[in-house]
Amino acid sequence: MSTRTQQGVSSPAPEKDLGPTYRPAAEKPTATVSKEVPFENVHILPQTPQLIALLTMIRDRNTERGDFIFYSNRIIRLLVEEGLNHLPVVAHSVTTPVGKDYAGVKFQGKICGVSIMRAGESMEQGLRDCCRSVRIGKILIQRNESTCQPHLFYEKLPTDIADRWVLLLDPMFATGGSAMMAIEVLKAKGVPEDRILFLNIIASPEGVGNFSKKFPKVRVVTSFIDQGLNEKNYIVPGLGDFGDRFYTL
Ligand code: PRP
Ligand code: URA
């Protein structure tokens, strides 16, 4: 295993035998799974055969746009479902059609989605599929292609956002610059850090580290922490430019 972890020369991610429990280990293929990180605010989806197969599809440079959208949407759905598990619930009992009581729960509090445009908008439908008529705000942040520094161009957010739980949406978490800028925008609107969940598909260890040190109370839900960043601050092995592959390629 490489010990050099400077930019562009990161250590590899771990490997794991994947497959159903009834299969002997010798018959399970070995696949690269997410790195782990020592930050309590970071929640990585279980590295199931299903998730790894979906990620394999979207990482493949030969996957054409229709399939890229389809498989990305399936991962986004998993992220949203897991994100919702982090919202508080209160006791809620109901009576079933056979006249028996069931002691259940219901969500407490209001939510909204906030997408970091453009790529983050790809995650809005997954949120809508789980939360009917959810309010959605937009923040347009673009990473400068040569400096990789984020620039804020625009924000339009629900007026009562300070009273809501916020699900911040952006599939790629590279240096963390864009996500950190978005958190500053939300905080300036009065949203407390511990009421923000940042949902993303692939994160870099560098981005997660920078972010978690600055905003330890913001929960991060990701499907994978990758090997690292290359000299252009693209995630490796990554999947390339998510926005281009989802919208324009
Ligand atoms: C991508 C991505 C994130 C950002 C991640 O967007 O969707 O917003 O880069 O990089 P960072 O963590 O280093 O800031 P980009 O600015 O390329 O615009 P796009 O959404 O139009 O593709
Ligand atoms: N934005 C992307 O779309 N991909 C990366 O790897 C980094 C930033």
PDB file of C-alpha atoms in Angstrom, residues 3-229:
ATOM      1  CA  THR A   3       2.309   5.644   2.026  1.00  0.00           C
ATOM      2  CA  ARG A   4       2.479   8.887   0.057  1.00  0.00           C
ATOM      3  CA  THR A   5      -0.764  10.743   0.322  1.00  0.00           C
ATOM      4  CA  GLN A   6       0.032  14.088  -1.214  1.00  0.00           C
ATOM      5  CA  GLN A   7      -2.203  15.374  -4.002  1.00  0.00           C
ATOM      6  CA  GLY A   8      -2.261  13.003  -6.959  1.00  0.00           C
ATOM      7  CA  VAL A   9      -0.455  10.154  -5.166  1.00  0.00           C
ATOM      8  CA  SER A  10      -3.096   8.932  -2.744  1.00  0.00           C
ATOM      9  CA  SER A  11      -3.267   5.515  -1.109  1.00  0.00           C
ATOM     10  CA  PRO A  12      -5.560   2.911  -2.676  1.00  0.00           C
ATOM     11  CA  ALA A  13      -9.023   2.188  -1.308  1.00  0.00           C
ATOM     12  CA  PRO A  14      -9.571  -1.178   0.451  1.00  0.00           C
ATOM     13  CA  GLU A  15     -10.849  -4.336  -1.238  1.00  0.00           C
ATOM     14  CA  LYS A  16     -13.573  -6.728  -0.120  1.00  0.00           C
ATOM     15  CA  ASP A  17     -15.107 -10.012  -1.301  1.00  0.00           C
ATOM     16  CA  LEU A  18     -18.629  -9.224  -2.440  1.00  0.00           C
ATOM     17  CA  GLY A  19     -21.662 -11.419  -2.921  1.00  0.00           C
ATOM     18  CA  PRO A  20     -24.495 -13.104  -1.065  1.00  0.00           C
ATOM     19  CA  THR A  21     -23.692 -14.838   2.235  1.00  0.00           C
ATOM     20  CA  TYR A  22     -24.622 -18.282   0.830  1.00  0.00           C
ATOM     21  CA  ARG A  23     -21.702 -18.093  -1.600  1.00  0.00           C
ATOM     22  CA  PRO A  24     -18.329 -19.404  -0.356  1.00  0.00           C
ATOM     23  CA  ALA A  25     -15.626 -16.737  -0.137  1.00  0.00           C
ATOM     24  CA  ALA A  26     -13.669 -18.377  -2.954  1.00  0.00           C
ATOM     25  CA  GLU A  27     -16.600 -17.755  -5.309  1.00  0.00           C
ATOM     26  CA  LYS A  28     -16.989 -14.089  -4.439  1.00  0.00           C
ATOM     27  CA  PRO A  29     -15.310 -11.499  -6.625  1.00  0.00           C
ATOM     28  CA  THR A  30     -13.069  -8.942  -4.993  1.00  0.00           C
ATOM     29  CA  ALA A  31     -14.004  -5.308  -5.506  1.00  0.00           C
ATOM     30  CA  THR A  32     -12.724  -1.965  -4.329  1.00  0.00           C
ATOM     31  CA  VAL A  33     -14.887  -0.544  -1.552  1.00  0.00           C
ATOM     32  CA  SER A  34     -15.062   2.806   0.198  1.00  0.00           C
ATOM     33  CA  LYS A  35     -12.296   4.091   2.401  1.00  0.00           C
ATOM     34  CA  GLU A  36     -13.211   4.776   5.992  1.00  0.00           C
ATOM     35  CA  VAL A  37     -12.573   8.093   7.672  1.00  0.00           C
ATOM     36  CA  PRO A  38     -12.241   9.050  11.336  1.00  0.00           C
ATOM     37  CA  PHE A  39     -15.056  11.626  11.394  1.00  0.00           C
ATOM     38  CA  GLU A  40     -18.272  11.008  13.301  1.00  0.00           C
ATOM     39  CA  ASN A  41     -20.293  13.298  11.026  1.00  0.00           C
ATOM     40  CA  VAL A  42     -19.540  11.145   7.951  1.00  0.00           C
ATOM     41  CA  HIS A  43     -21.929   8.289   7.123  1.00  0.00           C
ATOM     42  CA  ILE A  44     -20.968   5.925   4.304  1.00  0.00           C
ATOM     43  CA  LEU A  45     -23.663   3.737   2.747  1.00  0.00           C
ATOM     44  CA  PRO A  46     -23.221   0.003   3.412  1.00  0.00           C
ATOM     45  CA  GLN A  47     -20.887  -1.376   0.725  1.00  0.00           C
ATOM     46  CA  THR A  48     -23.364  -3.918  -0.613  1.00  0.00           C
ATOM     47  CA  PRO A  49     -22.978  -5.852  -3.886  1.00  0.00           C
ATOM     48  CA  GLN A  50     -25.899  -3.815  -5.222  1.00  0.00           C
ATOM     49  CA  LEU A  51     -24.323  -0.435  -4.469  1.00  0.00           C
ATOM     50  CA  ILE A  52     -20.928  -1.485  -5.829  1.00  0.00           C
ATOM     51  CA  ALA A  53     -22.556  -2.776  -9.045  1.00  0.00           C
ATOM     52  CA  LEU A  54     -24.384   0.558  -9.491  1.00  0.00           C
ATOM     53  CA  LEU A  55     -21.196   2.524  -8.868  1.00  0.00           C
ATOM     54  CA  THR A  56     -19.331   0.292 -11.326  1.00  0.00           C
ATOM     55  CA  MET A  57     -21.852   1.244 -14.017  1.00  0.00           C
ATOM     56  CA  ILE A  58     -21.512   4.987 -13.521  1.00  0.00           C
ATOM     57  CA  ARG A  59     -17.715   4.883 -13.182  1.00  0.00           C
ATOM     58  CA  ASP A  60     -17.347   3.087 -16.527  1.00  0.00           C
ATOM     59  CA  ARG A  61     -16.210   5.564 -19.196  1.00  0.00           C
ATOM     60  CA  ASN A  62     -18.145   3.478 -21.775  1.00  0.00           C
ATOM     61  CA  THR A  63     -21.496   3.839 -20.005  1.00  0.00           C
ATOM     62  CA  GLU A  64     -23.694   5.957 -22.240  1.00  0.00           C
ATOM     63  CA  ARG A  65     -25.756   8.852 -20.941  1.00  0.00           C
ATOM     64  CA  GLY A  66     -29.118   7.060 -20.590  1.00  0.00           C
ATOM     65  CA  ASP A  67     -27.590   4.362 -18.419  1.00  0.00           C
ATOM     66  CA  PHE A  68     -25.506   6.900 -16.500  1.00  0.00           C
ATOM     67  CA  ILE A  69     -28.691   8.760 -15.564  1.00  0.00           C
ATOM     68  CA  PHE A  70     -30.578   5.571 -14.701  1.00  0.00           C
ATOM     69  CA  TYR A  71     -27.895   4.109 -12.413  1.00  0.00           C
ATOM     70  CA  SER A  72     -27.047   7.474 -10.842  1.00  0.00           C
ATOM     71  CA  ASN A  73     -30.719   7.882  -9.978  1.00  0.00           C
ATOM     72  CA  ARG A  74     -30.727   4.535  -8.214  1.00  0.00           C
ATOM     73  CA  ILE A  75     -27.754   5.556  -6.052  1.00  0.00           C
ATOM     74  CA  ILE A  76     -29.316   8.966  -5.380  1.00  0.00           C
ATOM     75  CA  ARG A  77     -32.438   7.204  -4.130  1.00  0.00           C
ATOM     76  CA  LEU A  78     -30.339   5.165  -1.677  1.00  0.00           C
ATOM     77  CA  LEU A  79     -28.643   8.350  -0.437  1.00  0.00           C
ATOM     78  CA  VAL A  80     -31.941  10.152   0.073  1.00  0.00           C
ATOM     79  CA  GLU A  81     -33.444   7.189   1.936  1.00  0.00           C
ATOM     80  CA  GLU A  82     -30.399   7.048   4.217  1.00  0.00           C
ATOM     81  CA  GLY A  83     -30.399  10.832   4.661  1.00  0.00           C
ATOM     82  CA  LEU A  84     -33.995  10.700   5.857  1.00  0.00           C
ATOM     83  CA  ASN A  85     -32.947   8.237   8.577  1.00  0.00           C
ATOM     84  CA  HIS A  86     -31.007  11.098  10.158  1.00  0.00           C
ATOM     85  CA  LEU A  87     -34.102  13.245  10.697  1.00  0.00           C
ATOM     86  CA  PRO A  88     -35.820  13.139  14.089  1.00  0.00           C
ATOM     87  CA  VAL A  89     -39.087  11.263  14.542  1.00  0.00           C
ATOM     88  CA  VAL A  90     -41.805  11.362  17.197  1.00  0.00           C
ATOM     89  CA  ALA A  91     -44.120   8.629  18.433  1.00  0.00           C
ATOM     90  CA  HIS A  92     -47.165   8.142  16.222  1.00  0.00           C
ATOM     91  CA  SER A  93     -49.698   5.394  16.855  1.00  0.00           C
ATOM     92  CA  VAL A  94     -52.236   4.292  14.275  1.00  0.00           C
ATOM     93  CA  THR A  95     -55.120   1.836  14.177  1.00  0.00           C
ATOM     94  CA  THR A  96     -54.927  -0.751  11.404  1.00  0.00           C
ATOM     95  CA  PRO A  97     -57.909  -1.944   9.291  1.00  0.00           C
ATOM     96  CA  VAL A  98     -58.223  -4.993  11.586  1.00  0.00           C
ATOM     97  CA  GLY A  99     -58.803  -2.713  14.556  1.00  0.00           C
ATOM     98  CA  LYS A 100     -55.431  -3.146  16.219  1.00  0.00           C
ATOM     99  CA  ASP A 101     -53.102  -0.379  17.333  1.00  0.00           C
ATOM    100  CA  TYR A 102     -49.612  -0.058  15.951  1.00  0.00           C
ATOM    101  CA  ALA A 103     -47.030   2.021  17.811  1.00  0.00           C
ATOM    102  CA  GLY A 104     -45.060   3.753  15.075  1.00  0.00           C
ATOM    103  CA  VAL A 105     -43.326   7.051  14.392  1.00  0.00           C
ATOM    104  CA  LYS A 106     -43.577  10.023  12.078  1.00  0.00           C
ATOM    105  CA  PHE A 107     -41.080  12.617  10.972  1.00  0.00           C
ATOM    106  CA  GLN A 108     -40.750  15.707  13.131  1.00  0.00           C
ATOM    107  CA  GLY A 109     -39.964  19.057  11.593  1.00  0.00           C
ATOM    108  CA  LYS A 110     -39.942  20.574   8.146  1.00  0.00           C
ATOM    109  CA  ILE A 111     -37.329  19.894   5.488  1.00  0.00           C
ATOM    110  CA  CYS A 112     -36.129  21.380   2.237  1.00  0.00           C
ATOM    111  CA  GLY A 113     -33.638  20.392  -0.426  1.00  0.00           C
ATOM    112  CA  VAL A 114     -30.905  22.718  -1.664  1.00  0.00           C
ATOM    113  CA  SER A 115     -29.053  21.778  -4.830  1.00  0.00           C
ATOM    114  CA  ILE A 116     -25.638  23.096  -5.814  1.00  0.00           C
ATOM    115  CA  MET A 117     -26.112  23.844  -9.501  1.00  0.00           C
ATOM    116  CA  ARG A 118     -25.596  22.346 -11.999  1.00  0.00           C
ATOM    117  CA  ALA A 119     -24.767  18.769 -11.004  1.00  0.00           C
ATOM    118  CA  GLY A 120     -26.701  18.918  -7.721  1.00  0.00           C
ATOM    119  CA  GLU A 121     -29.938  19.435  -9.602  1.00  0.00           C
ATOM    120  CA  SER A 122     -29.661  15.823 -10.763  1.00  0.00           C
ATOM    121  CA  MET A 123     -30.487  14.783  -7.176  1.00  0.00           C
ATOM    122  CA  GLU A 124     -33.682  16.812  -6.854  1.00  0.00           C
ATOM    123  CA  GLN A 125     -35.977  14.212  -8.403  1.00  0.00           C
ATOM    124  CA  GLY A 126     -34.707  11.511  -6.021  1.00  0.00           C
ATOM    125  CA  LEU A 127     -35.629  13.771  -3.122  1.00  0.00           C
ATOM    126  CA  ARG A 128     -39.027  14.568  -4.625  1.00  0.00           C
ATOM    127  CA  ASP A 129     -39.690  10.855  -5.115  1.00  0.00           C
ATOM    128  CA  CYS A 130     -39.337  10.376  -1.357  1.00  0.00           C
ATOM    129  CA  CYS A 131     -40.749  13.690  -0.072  1.00  0.00           C
ATOM    130  CA  ARG A 132     -43.795  14.822  -2.020  1.00  0.00           C
ATOM    131  CA  SER A 133     -43.915  18.575  -2.766  1.00  0.00           C
ATOM    132  CA  VAL A 134     -40.671  19.197  -0.896  1.00  0.00           C
ATOM    133  CA  ARG A 135     -39.410  22.768  -1.226  1.00  0.00           C
ATOM    134  CA  ILE A 136     -36.164  23.084  -3.164  1.00  0.00           C
ATOM    135  CA  GLY A 137     -33.699  25.959  -3.085  1.00  0.00           C
ATOM    136  CA  LYS A 138     -30.814  26.517  -5.480  1.00  0.00           C
ATOM    137  CA  ILE A 139     -27.261  27.724  -5.048  1.00  0.00           C
ATOM    138  CA  LEU A 140     -25.228  28.267  -8.207  1.00  0.00           C
ATOM    139  CA  ILE A 141     -21.590  27.614  -7.366  1.00  0.00           C
ATOM    140  CA  GLN A 142     -19.126  26.823 -10.140  1.00  0.00           C
ATOM    141  CA  ARG A 143     -15.580  25.609  -9.689  1.00  0.00           C
ATOM    142  CA  ASN A 144     -13.127  27.663 -11.741  1.00  0.00           C
ATOM    143  CA  GLU A 145     -11.641  25.227 -14.252  1.00  0.00           C
ATOM    144  CA  SER A 146      -8.064  26.397 -13.847  1.00  0.00           C
ATOM    145  CA  THR A 147      -7.860  27.416 -10.182  1.00  0.00           C
ATOM    146  CA  CYS A 148     -10.479  24.920  -8.906  1.00  0.00           C
ATOM    147  CA  GLN A 149     -11.709  27.674  -6.577  1.00  0.00           C
ATOM    148  CA  PRO A 150     -15.499  27.853  -6.126  1.00  0.00           C
ATOM    149  CA  HIS A 151     -17.413  30.977  -7.190  1.00  0.00           C
ATOM    150  CA  LEU A 152     -20.847  31.838  -5.912  1.00  0.00           C
ATOM    151  CA  PHE A 153     -23.095  33.311  -8.602  1.00  0.00           C
ATOM    152  CA  TYR A 154     -26.628  32.972  -7.281  1.00  0.00           C
ATOM    153  CA  GLU A 155     -28.790  31.664  -4.471  1.00  0.00           C
ATOM    154  CA  LYS A 156     -32.552  31.373  -4.170  1.00  0.00           C
ATOM    155  CA  LEU A 157     -33.735  29.680  -0.992  1.00  0.00           C
ATOM    156  CA  PRO A 158     -37.038  29.202   0.852  1.00  0.00           C
ATOM    157  CA  THR A 159     -37.660  32.263   3.046  1.00  0.00           C
ATOM    158  CA  ASP A 160     -38.216  30.088   6.129  1.00  0.00           C
ATOM    159  CA  ILE A 161     -35.094  27.953   5.527  1.00  0.00           C
ATOM    160  CA  ALA A 162     -33.765  28.752   9.021  1.00  0.00           C
ATOM    161  CA  ASP A 163     -36.692  26.734  10.443  1.00  0.00           C
ATOM    162  CA  ARG A 164     -36.081  23.694   8.247  1.00  0.00           C
ATOM    163  CA  TRP A 165     -33.780  20.711   8.058  1.00  0.00           C
ATOM    164  CA  VAL A 166     -31.728  21.135   4.896  1.00  0.00           C
ATOM    165  CA  LEU A 167     -30.671  18.325   2.578  1.00  0.00           C
ATOM    166  CA  LEU A 168     -27.806  19.795   0.552  1.00  0.00           C
ATOM    167  CA  LEU A 169     -27.382  18.012  -2.780  1.00  0.00           C
ATOM    168  CA  ASP A 170     -24.259  17.659  -4.935  1.00  0.00           C
ATOM    169  CA  PRO A 171     -23.039  14.333  -6.365  1.00  0.00           C
ATOM    170  CA  MET A 172     -19.302  15.152  -6.355  1.00  0.00           C
ATOM    171  CA  PHE A 173     -17.329  16.153  -3.249  1.00  0.00           C
ATOM    172  CA  ALA A 174     -13.779  16.771  -4.490  1.00  0.00           C
ATOM    173  CA  THR A 175     -11.730  19.445  -2.673  1.00  0.00           C
ATOM    174  CA  GLY A 176     -14.837  20.331  -0.676  1.00  0.00           C
ATOM    175  CA  GLY A 177     -14.583  23.992  -1.723  1.00  0.00           C
ATOM    176  CA  SER A 178     -18.033  24.154  -3.321  1.00  0.00           C
ATOM    177  CA  ALA A 179     -19.751  22.328  -0.462  1.00  0.00           C
ATOM    178  CA  MET A 180     -18.071  24.524   2.161  1.00  0.00           C
ATOM    179  CA  MET A 181     -19.139  27.650   0.301  1.00  0.00           C
ATOM    180  CA  ALA A 182     -22.716  26.339   0.191  1.00  0.00           C
ATOM    181  CA  ILE A 183     -22.654  25.697   3.951  1.00  0.00           C
ATOM    182  CA  GLU A 184     -21.546  29.316   4.518  1.00  0.00           C
ATOM    183  CA  VAL A 185     -24.522  30.493   2.448  1.00  0.00           C
ATOM    184  CA  LEU A 186     -26.906  28.338   4.505  1.00  0.00           C
ATOM    185  CA  LYS A 187     -25.387  29.477   7.802  1.00  0.00           C
ATOM    186  CA  ALA A 188     -25.695  33.128   6.731  1.00  0.00           C
ATOM    187  CA  LYS A 189     -29.436  32.433   6.268  1.00  0.00           C
ATOM    188  CA  GLY A 190     -29.621  31.198   9.854  1.00  0.00           C
ATOM    189  CA  VAL A 191     -29.564  27.419   9.315  1.00  0.00           C
ATOM    190  CA  PRO A 192     -27.676  25.780  12.204  1.00  0.00           C
ATOM    191  CA  GLU A 193     -24.919  23.348  11.153  1.00  0.00           C
ATOM    192  CA  ASP A 194     -26.529  20.440  12.956  1.00  0.00           C
ATOM    193  CA  ARG A 195     -29.660  20.767  10.815  1.00  0.00           C
ATOM    194  CA  ILE A 196     -27.785  20.308   7.513  1.00  0.00           C
ATOM    195  CA  LEU A 197     -27.191  16.971   5.778  1.00  0.00           C
ATOM    196  CA  PHE A 198     -24.890  16.951   2.774  1.00  0.00           C
ATOM    197  CA  LEU A 199     -25.743  14.096   0.374  1.00  0.00           C
ATOM    198  CA  ASN A 200     -23.188  13.141  -2.280  1.00  0.00           C
ATOM    199  CA  ILE A 201     -22.337  10.120  -4.415  1.00  0.00           C
ATOM    200  CA  ILE A 202     -18.519  10.144  -4.385  1.00  0.00           C
ATOM    201  CA  ALA A 203     -16.255  11.993  -1.979  1.00  0.00           C
ATOM    202  CA  SER A 204     -12.492  12.376  -1.758  1.00  0.00           C
ATOM    203  CA  PRO A 205     -10.691  11.825   1.550  1.00  0.00           C
ATOM    204  CA  GLU A 206      -9.186  15.318   1.194  1.00  0.00           C
ATOM    205  CA  GLY A 207     -12.602  16.941   0.734  1.00  0.00           C
ATOM    206  CA  VAL A 208     -14.164  15.031   3.614  1.00  0.00           C
ATOM    207  CA  GLY A 209     -11.232  15.903   5.871  1.00  0.00           C
ATOM    208  CA  ASN A 210     -11.263  19.641   5.084  1.00  0.00           C
ATOM    209  CA  PHE A 211     -15.031  19.801   5.434  1.00  0.00           C
ATOM    210  CA  SER A 212     -15.354  17.791   8.645  1.00  0.00           C
ATOM    211  CA  LYS A 213     -12.694  19.839  10.413  1.00  0.00           C
ATOM    212  CA  LYS A 214     -14.477  23.062   9.489  1.00  0.00           C
ATOM    213  CA  PHE A 215     -18.074  21.866   9.955  1.00  0.00           C
ATOM    214  CA  PRO A 216     -18.001  18.897  12.360  1.00  0.00           C
ATOM    215  CA  LYS A 217     -21.735  19.165  13.049  1.00  0.00           C
ATOM    216  CA  VAL A 218     -22.875  18.946   9.424  1.00  0.00           C
ATOM    217  CA  ARG A 219     -23.763  15.336   8.623  1.00  0.00           C
ATOM    218  CA  VAL A 220     -22.293  13.971   5.411  1.00  0.00           C
ATOM    219  CA  VAL A 221     -24.015  11.018   3.738  1.00  0.00           C
ATOM    220  CA  THR A 222     -21.993   9.532   0.887  1.00  0.00           C
ATOM    221  CA  SER A 223     -21.994   6.287  -1.041  1.00  0.00           C
ATOM    222  CA  PHE A 224     -18.211   6.103  -1.408  1.00  0.00           C
ATOM    223  CA  ILE A 225     -14.977   7.709  -0.275  1.00  0.00           C
ATOM    224  CA  ASP A 226     -12.589   7.304  -3.160  1.00  0.00           C
ATOM    225  CA  GLN A 227      -8.826   7.053  -3.416  1.00  0.00           C
ATOM    226  CA  GLY A 228      -8.022  10.755  -3.738  1.00  0.00           C
ATOM    227  CA  LEU A 229      -7.632  13.687  -6.119  1.00  0.00           C
TER     228      LEU A 229
END
